[in-house]
Short mmCIF file of C-alpha atoms in Angstrom, two decimals:
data_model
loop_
_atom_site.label_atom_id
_atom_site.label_comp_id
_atom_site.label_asym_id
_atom_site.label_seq_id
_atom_site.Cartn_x
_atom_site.Cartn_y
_atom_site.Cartn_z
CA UNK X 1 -240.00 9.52 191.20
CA UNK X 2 -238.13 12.30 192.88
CA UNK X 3 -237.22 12.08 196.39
CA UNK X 4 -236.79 15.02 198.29
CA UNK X 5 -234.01 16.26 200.05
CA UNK X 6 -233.93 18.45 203.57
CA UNK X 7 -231.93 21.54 203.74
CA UNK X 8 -229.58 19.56 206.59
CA UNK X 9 -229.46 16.64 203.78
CA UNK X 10 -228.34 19.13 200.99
CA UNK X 11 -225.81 20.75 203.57
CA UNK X 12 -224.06 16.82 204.21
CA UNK X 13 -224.15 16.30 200.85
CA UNK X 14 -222.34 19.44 200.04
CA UNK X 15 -219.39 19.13 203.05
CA UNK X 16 -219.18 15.36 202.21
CA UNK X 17 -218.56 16.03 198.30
CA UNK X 18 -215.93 18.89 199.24
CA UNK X 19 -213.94 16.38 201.73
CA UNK X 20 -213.96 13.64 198.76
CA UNK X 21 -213.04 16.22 196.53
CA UNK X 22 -210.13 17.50 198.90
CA UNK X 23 -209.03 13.61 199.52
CA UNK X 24 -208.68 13.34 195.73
CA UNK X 25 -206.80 16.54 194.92
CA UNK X 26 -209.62 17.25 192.56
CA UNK X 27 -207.80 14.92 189.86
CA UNK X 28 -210.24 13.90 186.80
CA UNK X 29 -209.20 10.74 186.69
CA UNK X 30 -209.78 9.62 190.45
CA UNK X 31 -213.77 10.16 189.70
CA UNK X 32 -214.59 6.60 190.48
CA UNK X 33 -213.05 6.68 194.10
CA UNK X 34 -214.99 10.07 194.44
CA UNK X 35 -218.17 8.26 193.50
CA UNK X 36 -217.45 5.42 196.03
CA UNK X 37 -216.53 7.95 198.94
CA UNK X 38 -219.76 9.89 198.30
CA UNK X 39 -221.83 6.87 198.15
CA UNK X 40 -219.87 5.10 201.28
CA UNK X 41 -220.98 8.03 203.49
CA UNK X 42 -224.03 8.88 202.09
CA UNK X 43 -225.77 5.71 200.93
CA UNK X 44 -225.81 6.96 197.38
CA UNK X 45 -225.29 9.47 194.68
CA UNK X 46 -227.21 12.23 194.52
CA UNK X 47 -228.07 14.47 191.79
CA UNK X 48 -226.66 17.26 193.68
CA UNK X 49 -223.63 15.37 194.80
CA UNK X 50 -222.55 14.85 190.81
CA UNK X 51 -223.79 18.48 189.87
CA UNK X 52 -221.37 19.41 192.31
CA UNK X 53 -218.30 16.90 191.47
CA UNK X 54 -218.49 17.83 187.85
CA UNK X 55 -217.97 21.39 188.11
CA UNK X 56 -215.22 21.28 189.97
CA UNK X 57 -213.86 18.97 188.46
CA UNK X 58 -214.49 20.43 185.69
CA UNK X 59 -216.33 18.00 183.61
CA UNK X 60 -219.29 17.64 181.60
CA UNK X 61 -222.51 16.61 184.15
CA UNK X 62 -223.41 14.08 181.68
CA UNK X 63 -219.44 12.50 182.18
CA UNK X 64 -220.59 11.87 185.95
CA UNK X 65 -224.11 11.10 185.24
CA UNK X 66 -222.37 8.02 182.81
CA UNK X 67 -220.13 6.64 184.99
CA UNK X 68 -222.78 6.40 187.78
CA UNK X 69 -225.55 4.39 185.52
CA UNK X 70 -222.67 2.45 184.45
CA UNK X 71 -221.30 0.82 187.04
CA UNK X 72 -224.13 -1.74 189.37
CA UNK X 73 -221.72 -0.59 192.07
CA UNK X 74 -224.00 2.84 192.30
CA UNK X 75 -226.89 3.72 193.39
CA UNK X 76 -229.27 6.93 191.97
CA UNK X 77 -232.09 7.08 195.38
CA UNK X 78 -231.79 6.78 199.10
CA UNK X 79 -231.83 2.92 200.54
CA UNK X 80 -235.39 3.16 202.13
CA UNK X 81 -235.84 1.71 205.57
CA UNK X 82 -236.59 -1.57 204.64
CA UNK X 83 -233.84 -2.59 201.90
CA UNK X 84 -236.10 -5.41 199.65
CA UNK X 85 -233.82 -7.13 197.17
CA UNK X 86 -235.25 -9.03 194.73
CA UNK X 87 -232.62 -11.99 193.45
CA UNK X 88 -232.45 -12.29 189.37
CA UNK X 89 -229.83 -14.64 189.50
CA UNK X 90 -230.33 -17.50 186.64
CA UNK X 91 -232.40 -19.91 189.17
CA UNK X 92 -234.35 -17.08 190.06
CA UNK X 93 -235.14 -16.01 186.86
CA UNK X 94 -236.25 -18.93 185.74
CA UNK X 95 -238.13 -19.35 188.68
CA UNK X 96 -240.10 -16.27 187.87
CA UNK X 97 -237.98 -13.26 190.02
CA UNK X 98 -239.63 -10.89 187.36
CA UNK X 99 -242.87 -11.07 188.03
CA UNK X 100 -241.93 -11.41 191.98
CA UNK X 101 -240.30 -7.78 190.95
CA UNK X 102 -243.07 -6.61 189.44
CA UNK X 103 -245.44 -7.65 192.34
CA UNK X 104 -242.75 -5.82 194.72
CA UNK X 105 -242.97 -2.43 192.02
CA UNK X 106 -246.66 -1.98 191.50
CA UNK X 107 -247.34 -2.55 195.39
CA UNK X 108 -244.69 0.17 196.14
CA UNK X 109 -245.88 2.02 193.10
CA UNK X 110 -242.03 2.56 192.30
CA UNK X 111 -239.19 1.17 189.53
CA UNK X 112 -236.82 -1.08 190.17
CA UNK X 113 -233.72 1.10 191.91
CA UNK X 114 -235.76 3.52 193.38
CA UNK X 115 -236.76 4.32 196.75
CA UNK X 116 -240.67 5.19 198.04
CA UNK X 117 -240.92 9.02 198.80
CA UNK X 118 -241.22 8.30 202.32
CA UNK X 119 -238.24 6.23 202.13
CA UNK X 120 -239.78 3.05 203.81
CA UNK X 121 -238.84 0.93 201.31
CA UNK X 122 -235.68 0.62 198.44
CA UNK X 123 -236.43 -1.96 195.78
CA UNK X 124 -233.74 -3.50 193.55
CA UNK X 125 -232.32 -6.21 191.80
CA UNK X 126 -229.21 -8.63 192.67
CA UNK X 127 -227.25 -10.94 190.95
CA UNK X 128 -227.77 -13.99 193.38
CA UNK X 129 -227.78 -14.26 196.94
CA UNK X 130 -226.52 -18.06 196.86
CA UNK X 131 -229.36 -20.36 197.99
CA UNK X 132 -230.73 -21.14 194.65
CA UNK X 133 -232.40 -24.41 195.69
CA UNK X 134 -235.48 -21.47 197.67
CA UNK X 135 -235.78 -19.75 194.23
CA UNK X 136 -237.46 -17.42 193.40
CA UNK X 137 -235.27 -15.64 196.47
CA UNK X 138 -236.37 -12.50 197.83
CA UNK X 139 -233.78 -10.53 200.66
CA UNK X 140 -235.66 -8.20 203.07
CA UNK X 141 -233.19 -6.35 204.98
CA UNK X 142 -231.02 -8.98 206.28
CA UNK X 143 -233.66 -11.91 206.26
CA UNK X 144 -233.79 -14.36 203.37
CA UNK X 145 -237.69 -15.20 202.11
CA UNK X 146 -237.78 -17.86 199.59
CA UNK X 147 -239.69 -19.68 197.16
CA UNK X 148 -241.72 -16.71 197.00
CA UNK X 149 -245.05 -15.68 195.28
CA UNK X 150 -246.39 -13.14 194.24
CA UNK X 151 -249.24 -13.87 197.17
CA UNK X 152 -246.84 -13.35 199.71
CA UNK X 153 -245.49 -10.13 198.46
CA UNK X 154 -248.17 -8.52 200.26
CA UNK X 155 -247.81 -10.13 203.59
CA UNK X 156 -243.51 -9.30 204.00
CA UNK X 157 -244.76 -5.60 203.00
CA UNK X 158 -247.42 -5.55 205.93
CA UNK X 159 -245.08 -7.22 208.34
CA UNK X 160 -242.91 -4.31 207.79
CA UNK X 161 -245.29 -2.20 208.72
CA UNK X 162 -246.65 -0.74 205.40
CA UNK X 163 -250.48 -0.69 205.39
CA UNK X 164 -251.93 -2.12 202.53
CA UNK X 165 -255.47 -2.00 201.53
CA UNK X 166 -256.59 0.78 204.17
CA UNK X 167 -255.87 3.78 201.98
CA UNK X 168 -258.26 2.03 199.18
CA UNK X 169 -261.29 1.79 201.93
CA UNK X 170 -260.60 5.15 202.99
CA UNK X 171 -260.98 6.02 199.55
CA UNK X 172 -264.46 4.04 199.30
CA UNK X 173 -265.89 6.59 202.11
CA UNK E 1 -196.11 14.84 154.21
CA UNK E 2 -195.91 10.80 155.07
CA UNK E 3 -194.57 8.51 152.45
CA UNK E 4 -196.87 7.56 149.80
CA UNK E 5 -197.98 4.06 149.59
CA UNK E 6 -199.33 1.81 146.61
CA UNK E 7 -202.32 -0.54 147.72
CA UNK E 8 -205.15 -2.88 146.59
CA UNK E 9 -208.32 -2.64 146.71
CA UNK E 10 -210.91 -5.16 145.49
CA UNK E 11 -208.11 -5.39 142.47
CA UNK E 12 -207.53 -1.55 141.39
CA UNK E 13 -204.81 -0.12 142.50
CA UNK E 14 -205.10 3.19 144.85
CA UNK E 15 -202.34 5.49 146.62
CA UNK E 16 -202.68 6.71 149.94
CA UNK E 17 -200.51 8.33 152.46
CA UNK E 18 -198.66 5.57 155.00
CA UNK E 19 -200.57 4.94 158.00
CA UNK E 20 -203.84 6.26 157.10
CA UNK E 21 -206.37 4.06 157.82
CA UNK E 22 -208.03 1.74 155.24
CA UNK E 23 -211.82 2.35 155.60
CA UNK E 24 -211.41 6.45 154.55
CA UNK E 25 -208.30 5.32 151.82
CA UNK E 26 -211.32 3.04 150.24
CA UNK E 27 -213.95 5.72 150.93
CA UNK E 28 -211.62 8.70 149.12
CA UNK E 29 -211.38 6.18 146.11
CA UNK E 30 -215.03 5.59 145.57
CA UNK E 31 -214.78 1.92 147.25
CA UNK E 32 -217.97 1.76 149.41
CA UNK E 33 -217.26 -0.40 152.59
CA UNK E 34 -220.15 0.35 155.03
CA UNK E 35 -219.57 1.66 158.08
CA UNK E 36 -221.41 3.83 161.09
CA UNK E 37 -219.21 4.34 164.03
CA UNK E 38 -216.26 5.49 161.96
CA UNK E 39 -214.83 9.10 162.52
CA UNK E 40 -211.85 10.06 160.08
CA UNK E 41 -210.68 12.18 162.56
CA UNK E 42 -210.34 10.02 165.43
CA UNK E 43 -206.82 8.57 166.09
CA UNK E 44 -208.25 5.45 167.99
CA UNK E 45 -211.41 4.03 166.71
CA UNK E 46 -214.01 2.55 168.28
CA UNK E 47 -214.87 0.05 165.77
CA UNK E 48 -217.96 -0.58 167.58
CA UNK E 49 -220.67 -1.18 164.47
CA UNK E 50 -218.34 -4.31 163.09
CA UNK E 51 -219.93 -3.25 159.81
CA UNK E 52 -216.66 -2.37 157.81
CA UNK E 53 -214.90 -5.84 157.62
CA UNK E 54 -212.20 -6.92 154.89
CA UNK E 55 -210.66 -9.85 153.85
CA UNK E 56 -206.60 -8.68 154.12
CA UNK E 57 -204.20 -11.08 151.82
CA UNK E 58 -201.68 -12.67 154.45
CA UNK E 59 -203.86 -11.90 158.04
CA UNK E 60 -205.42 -15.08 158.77
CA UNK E 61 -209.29 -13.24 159.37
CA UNK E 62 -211.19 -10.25 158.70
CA UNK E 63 -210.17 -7.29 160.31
CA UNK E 64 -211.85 -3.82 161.10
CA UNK E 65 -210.91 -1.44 157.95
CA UNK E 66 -211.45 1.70 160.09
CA UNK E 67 -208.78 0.26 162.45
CA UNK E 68 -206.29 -0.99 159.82
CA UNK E 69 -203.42 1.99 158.78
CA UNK E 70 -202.38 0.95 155.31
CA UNK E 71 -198.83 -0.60 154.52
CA UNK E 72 -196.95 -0.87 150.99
CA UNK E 73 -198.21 -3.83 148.68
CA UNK E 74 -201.46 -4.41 151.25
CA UNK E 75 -204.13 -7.00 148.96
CA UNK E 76 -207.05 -5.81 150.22
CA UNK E 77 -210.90 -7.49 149.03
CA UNK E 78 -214.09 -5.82 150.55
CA UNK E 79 -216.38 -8.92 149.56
CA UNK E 80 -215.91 -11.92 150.55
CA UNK E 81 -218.21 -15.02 151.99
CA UNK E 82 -217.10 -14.55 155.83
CA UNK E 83 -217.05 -10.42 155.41
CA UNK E 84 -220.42 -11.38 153.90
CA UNK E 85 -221.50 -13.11 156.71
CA UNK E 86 -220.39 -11.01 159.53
CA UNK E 87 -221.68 -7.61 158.35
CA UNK E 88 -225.32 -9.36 157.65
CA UNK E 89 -225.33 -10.31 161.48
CA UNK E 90 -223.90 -7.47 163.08
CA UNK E 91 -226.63 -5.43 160.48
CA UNK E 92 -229.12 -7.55 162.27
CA UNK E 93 -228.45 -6.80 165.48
CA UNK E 94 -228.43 -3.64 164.79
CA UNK E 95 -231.69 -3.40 163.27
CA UNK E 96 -233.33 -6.00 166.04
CA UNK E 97 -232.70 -2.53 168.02
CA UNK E 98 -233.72 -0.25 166.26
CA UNK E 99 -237.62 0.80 164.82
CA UNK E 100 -237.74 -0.38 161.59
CA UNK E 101 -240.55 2.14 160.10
CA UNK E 102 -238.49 4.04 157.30
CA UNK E 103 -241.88 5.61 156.00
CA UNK E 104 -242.18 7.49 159.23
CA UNK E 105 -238.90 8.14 159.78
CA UNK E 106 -236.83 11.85 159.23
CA UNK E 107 -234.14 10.62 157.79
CA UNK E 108 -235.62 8.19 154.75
CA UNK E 109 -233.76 7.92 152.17
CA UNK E 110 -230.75 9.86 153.68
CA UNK E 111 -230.19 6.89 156.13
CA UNK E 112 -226.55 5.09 156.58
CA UNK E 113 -228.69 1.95 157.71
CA UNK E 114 -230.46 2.29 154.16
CA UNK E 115 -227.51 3.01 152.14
CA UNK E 116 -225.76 -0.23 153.82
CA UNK E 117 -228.82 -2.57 153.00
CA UNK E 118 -228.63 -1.59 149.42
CA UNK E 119 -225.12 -1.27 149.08
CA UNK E 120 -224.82 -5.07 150.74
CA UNK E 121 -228.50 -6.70 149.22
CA UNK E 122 -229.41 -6.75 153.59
CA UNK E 123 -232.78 -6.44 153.88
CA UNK E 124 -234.15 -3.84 156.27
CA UNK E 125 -236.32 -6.27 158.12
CA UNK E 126 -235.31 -9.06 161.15
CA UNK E 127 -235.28 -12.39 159.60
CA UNK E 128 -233.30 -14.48 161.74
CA UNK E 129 -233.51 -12.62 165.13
CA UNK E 130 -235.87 -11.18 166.76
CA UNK E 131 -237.06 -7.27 167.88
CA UNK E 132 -235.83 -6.52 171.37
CA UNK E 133 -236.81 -2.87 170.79
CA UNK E 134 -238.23 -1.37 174.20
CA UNK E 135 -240.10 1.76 173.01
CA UNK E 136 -238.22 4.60 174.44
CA UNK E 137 -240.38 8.43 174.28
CA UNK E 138 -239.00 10.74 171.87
CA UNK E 139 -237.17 13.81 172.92
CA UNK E 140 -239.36 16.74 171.54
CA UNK E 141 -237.71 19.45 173.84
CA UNK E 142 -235.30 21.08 171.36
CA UNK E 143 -236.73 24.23 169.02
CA UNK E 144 -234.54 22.76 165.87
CA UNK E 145 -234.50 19.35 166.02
CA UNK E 146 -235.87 16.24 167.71
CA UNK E 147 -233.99 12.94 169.62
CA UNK E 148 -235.45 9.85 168.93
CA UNK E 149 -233.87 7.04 170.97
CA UNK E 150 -235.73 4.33 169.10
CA UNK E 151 -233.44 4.59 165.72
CA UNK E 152 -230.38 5.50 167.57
CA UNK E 153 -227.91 2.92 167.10
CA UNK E 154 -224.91 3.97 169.55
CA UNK E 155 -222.68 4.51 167.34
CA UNK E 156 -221.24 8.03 169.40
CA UNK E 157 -221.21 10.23 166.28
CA UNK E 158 -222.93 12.49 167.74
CA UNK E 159 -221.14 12.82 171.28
CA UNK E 160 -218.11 12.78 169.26
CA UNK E 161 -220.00 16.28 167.63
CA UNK E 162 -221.39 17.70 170.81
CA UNK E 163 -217.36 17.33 172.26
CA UNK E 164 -215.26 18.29 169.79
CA UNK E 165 -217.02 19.55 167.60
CA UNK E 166 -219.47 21.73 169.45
CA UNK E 167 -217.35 21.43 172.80
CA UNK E 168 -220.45 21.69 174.67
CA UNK E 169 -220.66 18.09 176.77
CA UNK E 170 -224.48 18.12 176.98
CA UNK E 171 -224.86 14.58 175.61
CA UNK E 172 -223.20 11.27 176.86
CA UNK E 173 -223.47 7.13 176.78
CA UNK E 174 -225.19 6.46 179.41
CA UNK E 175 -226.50 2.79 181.47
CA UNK E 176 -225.62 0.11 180.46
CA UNK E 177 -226.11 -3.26 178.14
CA UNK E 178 -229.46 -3.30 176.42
CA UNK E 179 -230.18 -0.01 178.55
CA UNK E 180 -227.41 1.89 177.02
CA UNK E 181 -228.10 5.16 175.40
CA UNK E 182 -227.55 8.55 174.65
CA UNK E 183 -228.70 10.82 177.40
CA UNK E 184 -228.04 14.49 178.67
CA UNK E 185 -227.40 14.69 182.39
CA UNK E 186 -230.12 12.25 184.86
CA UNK E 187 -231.59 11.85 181.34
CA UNK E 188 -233.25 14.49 181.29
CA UNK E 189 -235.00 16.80 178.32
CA UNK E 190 -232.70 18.11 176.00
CA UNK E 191 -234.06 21.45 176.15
CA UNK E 192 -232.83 20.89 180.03
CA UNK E 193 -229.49 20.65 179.14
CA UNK E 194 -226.36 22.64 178.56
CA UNK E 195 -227.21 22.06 175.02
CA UNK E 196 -227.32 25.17 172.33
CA UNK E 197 -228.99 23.40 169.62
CA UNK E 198 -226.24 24.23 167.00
CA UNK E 199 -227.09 20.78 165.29
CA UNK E 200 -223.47 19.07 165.25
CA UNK E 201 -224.98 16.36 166.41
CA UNK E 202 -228.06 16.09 164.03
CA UNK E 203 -224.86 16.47 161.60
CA UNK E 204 -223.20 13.44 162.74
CA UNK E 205 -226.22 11.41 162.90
CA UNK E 206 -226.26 8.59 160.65
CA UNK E 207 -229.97 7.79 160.92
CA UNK E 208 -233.00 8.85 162.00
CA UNK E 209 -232.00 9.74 165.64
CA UNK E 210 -231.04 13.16 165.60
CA UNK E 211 -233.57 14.87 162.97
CA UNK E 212 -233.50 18.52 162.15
CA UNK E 213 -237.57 19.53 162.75
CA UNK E 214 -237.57 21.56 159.55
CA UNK E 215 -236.75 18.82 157.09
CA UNK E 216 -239.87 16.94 158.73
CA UNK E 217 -242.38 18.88 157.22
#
């Protein structure tokens, strides 16, 4: 899903590539720190963002494009609002994260990584968030939920405020 | 010219140029030893596929022939029970990738993968593993030829091509792990891309990845 970008957005984006850029003397092989100045100010990569790093450096997009999907470190959308991350650690897993995931996806109607269009909410994955013994773990912004299920997926996403169920009726009259 | 060498191979005796590496010297002498990631051109290898083992006389295991540059007197044997046994598993790997419908597929009987199951007496089917194929949509977007990500088994021939070859940069590794694959730029349709369809890369495919559309009938 493609989020879009405001003409102020595009214009950060475009000054904060150039002074990465600049910081770098343009050199192809400090891409990486380019990547993690970009995304330190701006809260990801863009596609924009490596359009524009590739060209003057002058590499191929893809080069940029692999690097990014490479590397965990790097992230493709926007962090949404509310920041859920779902733990797949090895307790987790086996605890069911997955389908915890997938309950957080279809309710969000998004992919793991990617961020609603209104930007409310950012889903993804992490390694482990150290309290094993609540698996399955779940980390809303900065608040730990565990042992969830997929019954309470519902009730973290209306206590942040997203309205679930309403847009169905609304589509019953 | 480098000094001329005398080697081994499976017992005949072959002359190469010093240095050269051993999986091309066996190729150029009619020695099969299979192999899919190999490009003779390429000063550093990838030896990625870990299909082109052989037993050296004097290293202690098998080694990589597309890394090895040959040396005076080298014994070299391209069968042997622990080459054997580590091409038929990193075969079946590859294949527990990779959509195993040859009927269907562009490139049947032109196929590396083929060629290495007969060559070897693999079978082209998952015995011990199995499929961890996630069913990736093919890549119709180019006039002249078509990307299907299903039979692709990474082996970078064809970014190798589409660099320096082609010196276009339209294709690239990209992800990760079991998501790792060859993608233009945000993965997006070839036909997207700074690509000019001059088939360099369908040229350097092994299998049935990169398929010119005429040959499809």
């Amino acid at each position: 899903m493609e989020i879009e970008i405001t003409a102020e957005e595009r214009e950060a984006i475009k000054t904060t590539v150039a002074e990465a850029l600049e910081k770098n003397s343009y050199r192809r092989d400090r891409l990486l720190p380019i990547l993690q100045e970009v995304q330190g100010r701006l809260g990801y990569l863009p596609r924009e963002a490596m359009e524009q790093i590739a060209s003057s450096l002058k590499i191929p997009e893809v080069d940029v494009y692999s690097v990014a999907t490479f590397y965990n470190q790097f992230r493709l959308n926007p962090p949404g609002e509310h920041q859920i991350k779902v733990c797949m650690g090895t307790a987790c897993h086996m605890a069911g994260g997955h389908i915890i995931m997938d309950s957080f996806a279809r309710r969000l109607n998004i992919k793991e990584g990617e961020t609603t269009p209104d930007r409310k909410f950012s889903l993804e994955r992490v390694a482990c968030v150290g309290c094993c013994a609540l698996a399955p773990v779940v980390v809303v912004n900065e608040n730990v939920e565990g042992k969830v299920r997929p019954t309470r997926v519902d009730g973290i996403l209306m206590a942040l405020g997203k309205e679930i169920g309403k847009k169905n009726e609304e589509e019953k009259r | 010219m480098s000094r001329q060498v005398t080697i081994t191979i499976d017992g005949q005796q072959v002359t190469a140029a010093e240095g050269d590496k051993l999986l091309w010297v066996a190729l150029d002498h009619g020695i099969y030893i299979p192999h899919l990631c190999g490009i003779r051109e390429k000063e550093h290898p990838d030896a990625s596929c870990r299909l082109c083992f052989v037993e050296v006389e004097g290293l202690p295991n098998p080694v990589t022939s597309c890394t090895l540059p040959v040396k005076e007197g080298m014994v070299v044997r391209t069968r042997s029970e622990r080459v054997d046994r580590l091409v038929r598993t990193a075969f079946e790997l590859l294949l527990s990738n990779h959509r195993l419908s040859c009927a269907k597929c562009g490139k049947n009987g032109r196929c590396e993968l083929q060629k290495i199951a007969q060559e070897r007496g693999l079978k082209l089917k998952l015995t011990r593993m199995r499929s961890l194929l996630v069913e990736k949509p093919v890549d119709d977007s180019p006039e002249k030829f078509y990307y299907d990500p299903n039979r692709c088994v990474l082996c970078g021939r064809c970014v190798w091509a589409d660099r320096e070859k082609a010196k276009i940069g339209a294709i690239g590794f990209v992800r990760r792990g079991m998501d790792r694959r060859v993608a233009a730029f945000w993965e997006q349709p070839l036909a997207d891309s700074p690509c000019i369809e001059c088939l360099a890369c369908v040229e350097a495919c092994p299998v049935g990845a990169l398929v010119a559309k005429e040959m499809k009938e």
